[in-house]
PDB file of C-alpha atoms in Angstrom:
ATOM      1  CA  VAL A   1      16.886  18.819  -9.869  1.00 93.00           C
ATOM      2  CA  THR A   2      19.198  17.999  -7.064  1.00 94.00           C
ATOM      3  CA  LEU A   3      19.847  14.906  -5.064  1.00 97.00           C
ATOM      4  CA  TRP A   4      18.077  15.058  -1.653  1.00 97.00           C
ATOM      5  CA  ALA A   5      18.578  11.539  -0.245  1.00 97.00           C
ATOM      6  CA  GLN A   6      20.144   8.296  -1.280  1.00 97.00           C
ATOM      7  CA  SER A   7      21.098   4.908   0.067  1.00 97.00           C
ATOM      8  CA  PRO A   8      21.841   3.939   2.888  1.00 96.00           C
ATOM      9  CA  GLN A   9      19.132   6.498   4.091  1.00 98.00           C
ATOM     10  CA  LEU A  10      16.681   4.306   2.178  1.00 98.00           C
ATOM     11  CA  TYR A  11      16.578   1.326  -0.093  1.00 97.00           C
ATOM     12  CA  ASN A  12      14.401   0.440  -3.101  1.00 96.00           C
ATOM     13  CA  PRO A  13      11.487   2.748  -2.462  1.00 97.00           C
ATOM     14  CA  THR A  14       8.134   1.759  -3.843  1.00 97.00           C
ATOM     15  CA  ALA A  15       5.992   4.677  -2.402  1.00 97.00           C
ATOM     16  CA  ILE A  16       6.453   7.976  -0.436  1.00 98.00           C
ATOM     17  CA  ASP A  17       4.360  10.352   1.431  1.00 98.00           C
ATOM     18  CA  ILE A  18       5.050  13.675   3.224  1.00 97.00           C
ATOM     19  CA  ASP A  19       3.578  14.591   6.475  1.00 96.00           C
ATOM     20  CA  GLY A  20       2.491  17.778   8.091  1.00 93.00           C
ATOM     21  CA  GLU A  21       6.043  18.565   9.253  1.00 93.00           C
ATOM     22  CA  GLY A  22       7.663  17.901   5.819  1.00 94.00           C
ATOM     23  CA  ARG A  23       9.228  14.610   6.778  1.00 97.00           C
ATOM     24  CA  LEU A  24       9.501  11.951   3.903  1.00 98.00           C
ATOM     25  CA  TRP A  25       8.006   8.567   4.703  1.00 98.00           C
ATOM     26  CA  VAL A  26       9.238   5.808   2.539  1.00 98.00           C
ATOM     27  CA  ALA A  27       8.024   2.185   1.945  1.00 98.00           C
ATOM     28  CA  GLU A  28      10.897  -0.078   0.961  1.00 98.00           C
ATOM     29  CA  ALA A  29      10.779  -3.263  -0.990  1.00 97.00           C
ATOM     30  CA  VAL A  30      14.159  -4.904  -0.435  1.00 97.00           C
ATOM     31  CA  ASN A  31      12.524  -8.360  -0.021  1.00 96.00           C
ATOM     32  CA  TYR A  32      10.871  -8.187  -3.410  1.00 95.00           C
ATOM     33  CA  ARG A  33      10.323 -11.457  -5.479  1.00 94.00           C
ATOM     34  CA  GLN A  34      13.257 -13.434  -4.095  1.00 93.00           C
ATOM     35  CA  TRP A  35      11.611 -16.862  -4.679  1.00 90.00           C
ATOM     36  CA  ASN A  36      13.159 -19.333  -7.065  1.00 89.00           C
ATOM     37  CA  GLY A  37      16.548 -17.562  -6.996  1.00 88.00           C
ATOM     38  CA  ARG A  38      15.183 -14.285  -8.359  1.00 90.00           C
ATOM     39  CA  ASN A  39      16.657 -10.981  -7.299  1.00 89.00           C
ATOM     40  CA  PRO A  40      19.617 -12.324  -5.300  1.00 87.00           C
ATOM     41  CA  GLY A  41      21.523  -9.944  -2.987  1.00 83.00           C
ATOM     42  CA  ARG A  42      20.375  -7.767  -0.064  1.00 83.00           C
ATOM     43  CA  HIS A  43      17.689  -9.171   2.094  1.00 90.00           C
ATOM     44  CA  HIS A  44      16.052  -7.936   5.332  1.00 93.00           C
ATOM     45  CA  GLU A  45      15.654 -11.157   7.538  1.00 94.00           C
ATOM     46  CA  ALA A  46      13.451  -9.127   9.961  1.00 97.00           C
ATOM     47  CA  GLY A  47      11.110  -8.017   7.144  1.00 98.00           C
ATOM     48  CA  ASP A  48      10.870  -4.928   5.043  1.00 98.00           C
ATOM     49  CA  ARG A  49      10.776  -1.456   6.333  1.00 98.00           C
ATOM     50  CA  ILE A  50       8.969   1.982   6.629  1.00 98.00           C
ATOM     51  CA  VAL A  51      11.707   4.714   7.119  1.00 98.00           C
ATOM     52  CA  VAL A  52      11.260   8.394   7.751  1.00 98.00           C
ATOM     53  CA  VAL A  53      13.841  10.711   6.114  1.00 98.00           C
ATOM     54  CA  GLU A  54      14.444  14.224   7.078  1.00 98.00           C
ATOM     55  CA  ASP A  55      16.379  17.416   6.274  1.00 97.00           C
ATOM     56  CA  THR A  56      16.879  18.544   9.929  1.00 96.00           C
ATOM     57  CA  ASP A  57      19.153  21.584   9.312  1.00 96.00           C
ATOM     58  CA  SER A  58      17.224  22.967   6.127  1.00 94.00           C
ATOM     59  CA  ASP A  59      19.998  22.850   3.739  1.00 96.00           C
ATOM     60  CA  GLY A  60      18.294  20.961   1.063  1.00 95.00           C
ATOM     61  CA  VAL A  61      19.764  17.631   1.706  1.00 97.00           C
ATOM     62  CA  ALA A  62      18.423  14.870   3.839  1.00 98.00           C
ATOM     63  CA  ASP A  63      20.632  14.126   6.958  1.00 97.00           C
ATOM     64  CA  SER A  64      18.429  11.868   9.057  1.00 98.00           C
ATOM     65  CA  SER A  65      16.936   8.444   8.441  1.00 98.00           C
ATOM     66  CA  THR A  66      14.924   6.704  11.085  1.00 98.00           C
ATOM     67  CA  VAL A  67      13.327   3.130  10.868  1.00 98.00           C
ATOM     68  CA  PHE A  68       9.660   3.757  11.840  1.00 98.00           C
ATOM     69  CA  VAL A  69       8.815   0.039  11.643  1.00 98.00           C
ATOM     70  CA  GLN A  70      10.547  -3.190  10.384  1.00 98.00           C
ATOM     71  CA  ASP A  71       7.920  -5.962  10.327  1.00 98.00           C
ATOM     72  CA  ALA A  72       8.201  -9.661   9.354  1.00 98.00           C
ATOM     73  CA  ASP A  73       4.714  -9.291   7.661  1.00 98.00           C
ATOM     74  CA  LEU A  74       6.051  -6.646   5.331  1.00 98.00           C
ATOM     75  CA  THR A  75       7.034  -8.162   2.116  1.00 97.00           C
ATOM     76  CA  ALA A  76       7.590  -5.531  -0.665  1.00 97.00           C
ATOM     77  CA  PRO A  77       4.961  -3.026   0.518  1.00 98.00           C
ATOM     78  CA  LEU A  78       3.470  -0.909  -2.246  1.00 98.00           C
ATOM     79  CA  GLY A  79       1.893   1.942  -0.356  1.00 98.00           C
ATOM     80  CA  ILE A  80       2.428   4.403   2.422  1.00 98.00           C
ATOM     81  CA  ALA A  81      -0.007   7.148   3.557  1.00 98.00           C
ATOM     82  CA  VAL A  82       0.290   9.347   6.695  1.00 98.00           C
ATOM     83  CA  ILE A  83      -3.026  10.811   7.619  1.00 96.00           C
ATOM     84  CA  ASP A  84      -4.042  12.375  10.990  1.00 93.00           C
ATOM     85  CA  GLY A  85      -1.349  10.322  12.884  1.00 93.00           C
ATOM     86  CA  ALA A  86      -2.399   7.062  11.218  1.00 97.00           C
ATOM     87  CA  VAL A  87       0.309   5.469   8.981  1.00 98.00           C
ATOM     88  CA  TYR A  88      -1.344   3.327   6.422  1.00 98.00           C
ATOM     89  CA  VAL A  89       0.915   0.618   4.788  1.00 98.00           C
ATOM     90  CA  SER A  90      -0.459  -1.296   1.853  1.00 98.00           C
ATOM     91  CA  CYS A  91       1.151  -4.730   1.738  1.00 98.00           C
ATOM     92  CA  SER A  92      -1.069  -7.359   0.233  1.00 98.00           C
ATOM     93  CA  PRO A  93      -2.919  -9.376   1.603  1.00 98.00           C
ATOM     94  CA  HIS A  94      -3.079  -6.696   4.329  1.00 98.00           C
ATOM     95  CA  LEU A  95      -3.770  -2.929   4.814  1.00 98.00           C
ATOM     96  CA  PHE A  96      -1.878  -2.124   7.932  1.00 98.00           C
ATOM     97  CA  VAL A  97      -2.420   1.020  10.262  1.00 98.00           C
ATOM     98  CA  TYR A  98       0.595   1.834  12.424  1.00 98.00           C
ATOM     99  CA  ARG A  99       0.640   4.489  15.147  1.00 98.00           C
ATOM    100  CA  ASP A 100       3.324   6.294  17.042  1.00 98.00           C
ATOM    101  CA  THR A 101       1.767   7.010  20.442  1.00 97.00           C
ATOM    102  CA  ASP A 102       4.756   8.674  22.112  1.00 96.00           C
ATOM    103  CA  GLY A 103       6.327  10.920  19.287  1.00 94.00           C
ATOM    104  CA  ASP A 104       9.698   9.145  18.857  1.00 96.00           C
ATOM    105  CA  LEU A 105       9.110   8.136  15.255  1.00 97.00           C
ATOM    106  CA  LYS A 106       8.730   4.523  16.220  1.00 98.00           C
ATOM    107  CA  ALA A 107       5.519   2.438  15.693  1.00 98.00           C
ATOM    108  CA  ASP A 108       3.984   1.605  18.883  1.00 98.00           C
ATOM    109  CA  GLU A 109       0.665   0.027  17.593  1.00 98.00           C
ATOM    110  CA  ARG A 110      -0.271  -2.006  14.582  1.00 98.00           C
ATOM    111  CA  GLU A 111      -3.740  -2.785  13.283  1.00 98.00           C
ATOM    112  CA  VAL A 112      -4.779  -4.922  10.388  1.00 98.00           C
ATOM    113  CA  LEU A 113      -7.524  -2.648   8.929  1.00 98.00           C
ATOM    114  CA  LEU A 114      -8.451  -4.941   6.012  1.00 98.00           C
ATOM    115  CA  THR A 115      -7.128  -8.275   4.776  1.00 98.00           C
ATOM    116  CA  GLY A 116      -7.701 -10.462   1.737  1.00 98.00           C
ATOM    117  CA  TRP A 117      -6.200  -8.408  -1.008  1.00 98.00           C
ATOM    118  CA  GLY A 118      -4.450 -10.476  -3.702  1.00 98.00           C
ATOM    119  CA  GLY A 119      -0.984  -9.791  -4.979  1.00 97.00           C
ATOM    120  CA  HIS A 120       1.362 -10.876  -2.132  1.00 97.00           C
ATOM    121  CA  ASP A 121       4.953 -10.073  -3.048  1.00 96.00           C
ATOM    122  CA  HIS A 122       3.702  -8.756  -6.270  1.00 96.00           C
ATOM    123  CA  ASP A 123       3.476  -5.250  -7.784  1.00 95.00           C
ATOM    124  CA  HIS A 124      -0.029  -5.671  -8.938  1.00 97.00           C
ATOM    125  CA  GLY A 125      -1.456  -5.741  -5.401  1.00 98.00           C
ATOM    126  CA  LEU A 126      -2.981  -3.162  -3.006  1.00 98.00           C
ATOM    127  CA  HIS A 127      -1.492   0.302  -3.567  1.00 98.00           C
ATOM    128  CA  SER A 128      -1.404   3.340  -1.425  1.00 97.00           C
ATOM    129  CA  VAL A 129      -4.706   4.684   0.098  1.00 98.00           C
ATOM    130  CA  VAL A 130      -5.112   8.597  -0.094  1.00 96.00           C
ATOM    131  CA  ALA A 131      -7.332  10.925   1.720  1.00 95.00           C
ATOM    132  CA  GLY A 132     -10.548  11.562  -0.069  1.00 93.00           C
ATOM    133  CA  PRO A 133     -11.731  15.014  -0.776  1.00 89.00           C
ATOM    134  CA  GLY A 134     -14.861  14.554   1.231  1.00 86.00           C
ATOM    135  CA  GLY A 135     -13.392  12.589   3.964  1.00 92.00           C
ATOM    136  CA  GLY A 136     -12.560   8.830   4.251  1.00 96.00           C
ATOM    137  CA  LEU A 137     -10.005   7.016   2.108  1.00 97.00           C
ATOM    138  CA  LEU A 138      -9.702   6.251  -1.721  1.00 97.00           C
ATOM    139  CA  TRP A 139      -8.078   2.933  -2.325  1.00 98.00           C
ATOM    140  CA  SER A 140      -6.679   1.198  -5.364  1.00 98.00           C
ATOM    141  CA  ALA A 141      -5.622  -2.448  -6.167  1.00 98.00           C
ATOM    142  CA  GLY A 142      -4.147  -4.014  -9.186  1.00 98.00           C
ATOM    143  CA  ASN A 143      -5.366  -7.091 -11.008  1.00 98.00           C
ATOM    144  CA  ALA A 144      -3.319  -9.789  -9.127  1.00 97.00           C
ATOM    145  CA  GLY A 145      -6.472 -11.061  -7.351  1.00 96.00           C
ATOM    146  CA  PRO A 146      -8.421 -12.603  -6.182  1.00 98.00           C
ATOM    147  CA  HIS A 147      -9.412  -9.852  -3.816  1.00 98.00           C
ATOM    148  CA  LEU A 148     -11.474 -11.429  -1.059  1.00 98.00           C
ATOM    149  CA  VAL A 149     -11.908  -8.726   1.443  1.00 98.00           C
ATOM    150  CA  GLU A 150     -14.536  -8.587   4.309  1.00 98.00           C
ATOM    151  CA  THR A 151     -14.921  -5.106   5.963  1.00 98.00           C
ATOM    152  CA  PRO A 152     -15.582  -4.528   9.633  1.00 97.00           C
ATOM    153  CA  ASP A 153     -19.260  -3.968   8.986  1.00 97.00           C
ATOM    154  CA  GLY A 154     -19.557  -7.243   7.097  1.00 98.00           C
ATOM    155  CA  TRP A 155     -19.458  -6.186   3.503  1.00 98.00           C
ATOM    156  CA  LYS A 156     -17.721  -8.650   1.188  1.00 98.00           C
ATOM    157  CA  LEU A 157     -15.550  -7.820  -1.841  1.00 98.00           C
ATOM    158  CA  ARG A 158     -15.090 -10.667  -4.192  1.00 98.00           C
ATOM    159  CA  SER A 159     -13.108  -9.508  -7.268  1.00 98.00           C
ATOM    160  CA  GLY A 160     -10.921 -11.375  -9.777  1.00 97.00           C
ATOM    161  CA  SER A 161      -9.718 -11.762 -13.306  1.00 97.00           C
ATOM    162  CA  ILE A 162      -7.902 -14.200 -15.744  1.00 97.00           C
ATOM    163  CA  TYR A 163      -4.481 -12.937 -14.672  1.00 97.00           C
ATOM    164  CA  ASN A 164      -2.357 -15.371 -12.698  1.00 97.00           C
ATOM    165  CA  GLY A 165       1.147 -14.305 -13.680  1.00 94.00           C
ATOM    166  CA  GLY A 166       4.065 -12.789 -11.820  1.00 92.00           C
ATOM    167  CA  GLY A 167       3.933 -14.619  -8.616  1.00 92.00           C
ATOM    168  CA  ALA A 168       5.669 -17.577  -6.937  1.00 91.00           C
ATOM    169  CA  THR A 169       2.659 -19.710  -7.345  1.00 92.00           C
ATOM    170  CA  ASN A 170      -0.811 -19.675  -9.154  1.00 94.00           C
ATOM    171  CA  PRO A 171      -2.991 -17.696  -6.731  1.00 95.00           C
ATOM    172  CA  GLY A 172      -6.223 -19.127  -8.124  1.00 96.00           C
ATOM    173  CA  ASN A 173      -7.385 -15.749  -9.533  1.00 98.00           C
ATOM    174  CA  ARG A 174     -10.532 -16.192 -11.635  1.00 97.00           C
ATOM    175  CA  ALA A 175     -13.152 -13.945 -13.321  1.00 96.00           C
ATOM    176  CA  GLY A 176     -16.905 -13.830 -12.570  1.00 97.00           C
ATOM    177  CA  LEU A 177     -16.713 -13.298  -8.777  1.00 98.00           C
ATOM    178  CA  LYS A 178     -19.782 -11.409  -7.371  1.00 98.00           C
ATOM    179  CA  SER A 179     -19.508  -8.934  -4.446  1.00 98.00           C
ATOM    180  CA  ASP A 180     -22.124  -8.069  -1.933  1.00 98.00           C
ATOM    181  CA  ASP A 181     -23.313  -5.292  -4.121  1.00 97.00           C
ATOM    182  CA  GLY A 182     -24.326  -7.883  -6.770  1.00 98.00           C
ATOM    183  CA  ARG A 183     -21.700  -6.533  -9.209  1.00 98.00           C
ATOM    184  CA  ILE A 184     -18.950  -8.519 -10.944  1.00 98.00           C
ATOM    185  CA  TRP A 185     -15.845  -6.262 -10.622  1.00 98.00           C
ATOM    186  CA  THR A 186     -12.984  -7.477 -12.723  1.00 97.00           C
ATOM    187  CA  GLY A 187      -9.278  -6.604 -13.028  1.00 97.00           C
ATOM    188  CA  GLY A 188      -7.735  -3.679 -11.213  1.00 98.00           C
ATOM    189  CA  ILE A 189     -10.284  -1.757  -9.011  1.00 98.00           C
ATOM    190  CA  VAL A 190     -10.530   1.510  -7.248  1.00 98.00           C
ATOM    191  CA  GLY A 191     -12.887   2.729  -4.555  1.00 97.00           C
ATOM    192  CA  ARG A 192     -13.650   4.501  -1.255  1.00 97.00           C
ATOM    193  CA  MET A 193     -14.187   3.613   2.303  1.00 98.00           C
ATOM    194  CA  ASN A 194     -14.333   5.220   5.761  1.00 97.00           C
ATOM    195  CA  ASP A 195     -11.243   5.611   7.799  1.00 96.00           C
ATOM    196  CA  ASP A 196     -12.212   2.532   9.882  1.00 96.00           C
ATOM    197  CA  GLY A 197     -12.763   0.286   6.791  1.00 97.00           C
ATOM    198  CA  THR A 198     -16.482   0.539   6.792  1.00 98.00           C
ATOM    199  CA  GLY A 199     -18.659   2.060   4.031  1.00 97.00           C
ATOM    200  CA  PHE A 200     -16.769   0.136   1.364  1.00 97.00           C
ATOM    201  CA  GLN A 201     -17.547   0.999  -2.277  1.00 97.00           C
ATOM    202  CA  VAL A 202     -16.047   0.086  -5.648  1.00 98.00           C
ATOM    203  CA  LEU A 203     -15.943   3.061  -7.982  1.00 96.00           C
ATOM    204  CA  ALA A 204     -14.216   1.763 -11.120  1.00 97.00           C
ATOM    205  CA  HIS A 205     -12.731  -1.525 -12.486  1.00 98.00           C
ATOM    206  CA  ASN A 206     -11.210  -3.264 -15.427  1.00 97.00           C
ATOM    207  CA  PHE A 207      -7.669  -1.758 -15.093  1.00 98.00           C
ATOM    208  CA  ARG A 208      -4.547  -3.755 -15.344  1.00 97.00           C
ATOM    209  CA  ASN A 209      -2.384  -2.229 -12.634  1.00 97.00           C
ATOM    210  CA  GLN A 210      -3.393   1.457 -12.025  1.00 96.00           C
ATOM    211  CA  TYR A 211      -0.928   2.845  -9.525  1.00 90.00           C
ATOM    212  CA  GLU A 212      -2.656   4.959  -6.841  1.00 92.00           C
ATOM    213  CA  LEU A 213      -5.195   7.773  -7.195  1.00 94.00           C
ATOM    214  CA  ALA A 214      -5.227  11.572  -7.170  1.00 94.00           C
ATOM    215  CA  ALA A 215      -8.351  13.469  -6.310  1.00 93.00           C
ATOM    216  CA  ASP A 216      -9.180  17.188  -6.827  1.00 92.00           C
ATOM    217  CA  ALA A 217     -11.544  19.213  -4.718  1.00 88.00           C
ATOM    218  CA  PHE A 218     -14.384  18.465  -6.904  1.00 89.00           C
ATOM    219  CA  GLY A 219     -14.149  14.655  -6.332  1.00 86.00           C
ATOM    220  CA  GLU A 220     -12.736  13.791  -9.668  1.00 93.00           C
ATOM    221  CA  MET A 221     -10.275  10.950  -9.478  1.00 94.00           C
ATOM    222  CA  TYR A 222      -7.224  10.446 -11.614  1.00 96.00           C
ATOM    223  CA  THR A 223      -4.950   7.423 -12.036  1.00 96.00           C
ATOM    224  CA  ALA A 224      -2.372   6.022 -14.495  1.00 94.00           C
ATOM    225  CA  ASP A 225      -2.395   2.583 -15.828  1.00 94.00           C
TER     226      ASP A 225
END
């Protein structure tokens, strides 16, 4: 094991992804749980960041760090996924999609693909999406609900549990909510959707804070809780 990158090239990473050119994309959470005097110290007034770290001379040590985006709406993002030119950033209550249209490693476009996820400024919120083995995206969210998400094609997820801890305020999370599929999904949940947020489907539930998914070529999904 050798040291490849360190601060100030990146700060407090929560998630990473590697693109097709071998560059490391990092979601930072410097602005994490700083309410009521917690976690004093460094703070990004302009919002948290996504940075791209590279080893440009192939000597096994990172020598370049580029801020892809710094966004006031990013507070402790938990997920980053770079898929076919789309940069998915999970930051409850939103799932953002950023795009670099001119190739300068700077975000030029931002879209809110889905919103309504519970767990703002909380590590039990929406985690990284990953590419599904049969296309589309697999998603994962912890139990800091309620998750009240409406997809672009009008499908509504309503999911909660009895967990209301760990946040600045009581978010009103509660069990017994019924989604448009007629099911009562509780706790941490995982599922799939199309790249545009349609075709939403819950596949498993009753986790505490399962952190992302891995899928094999047979469609089996794995997670750790």
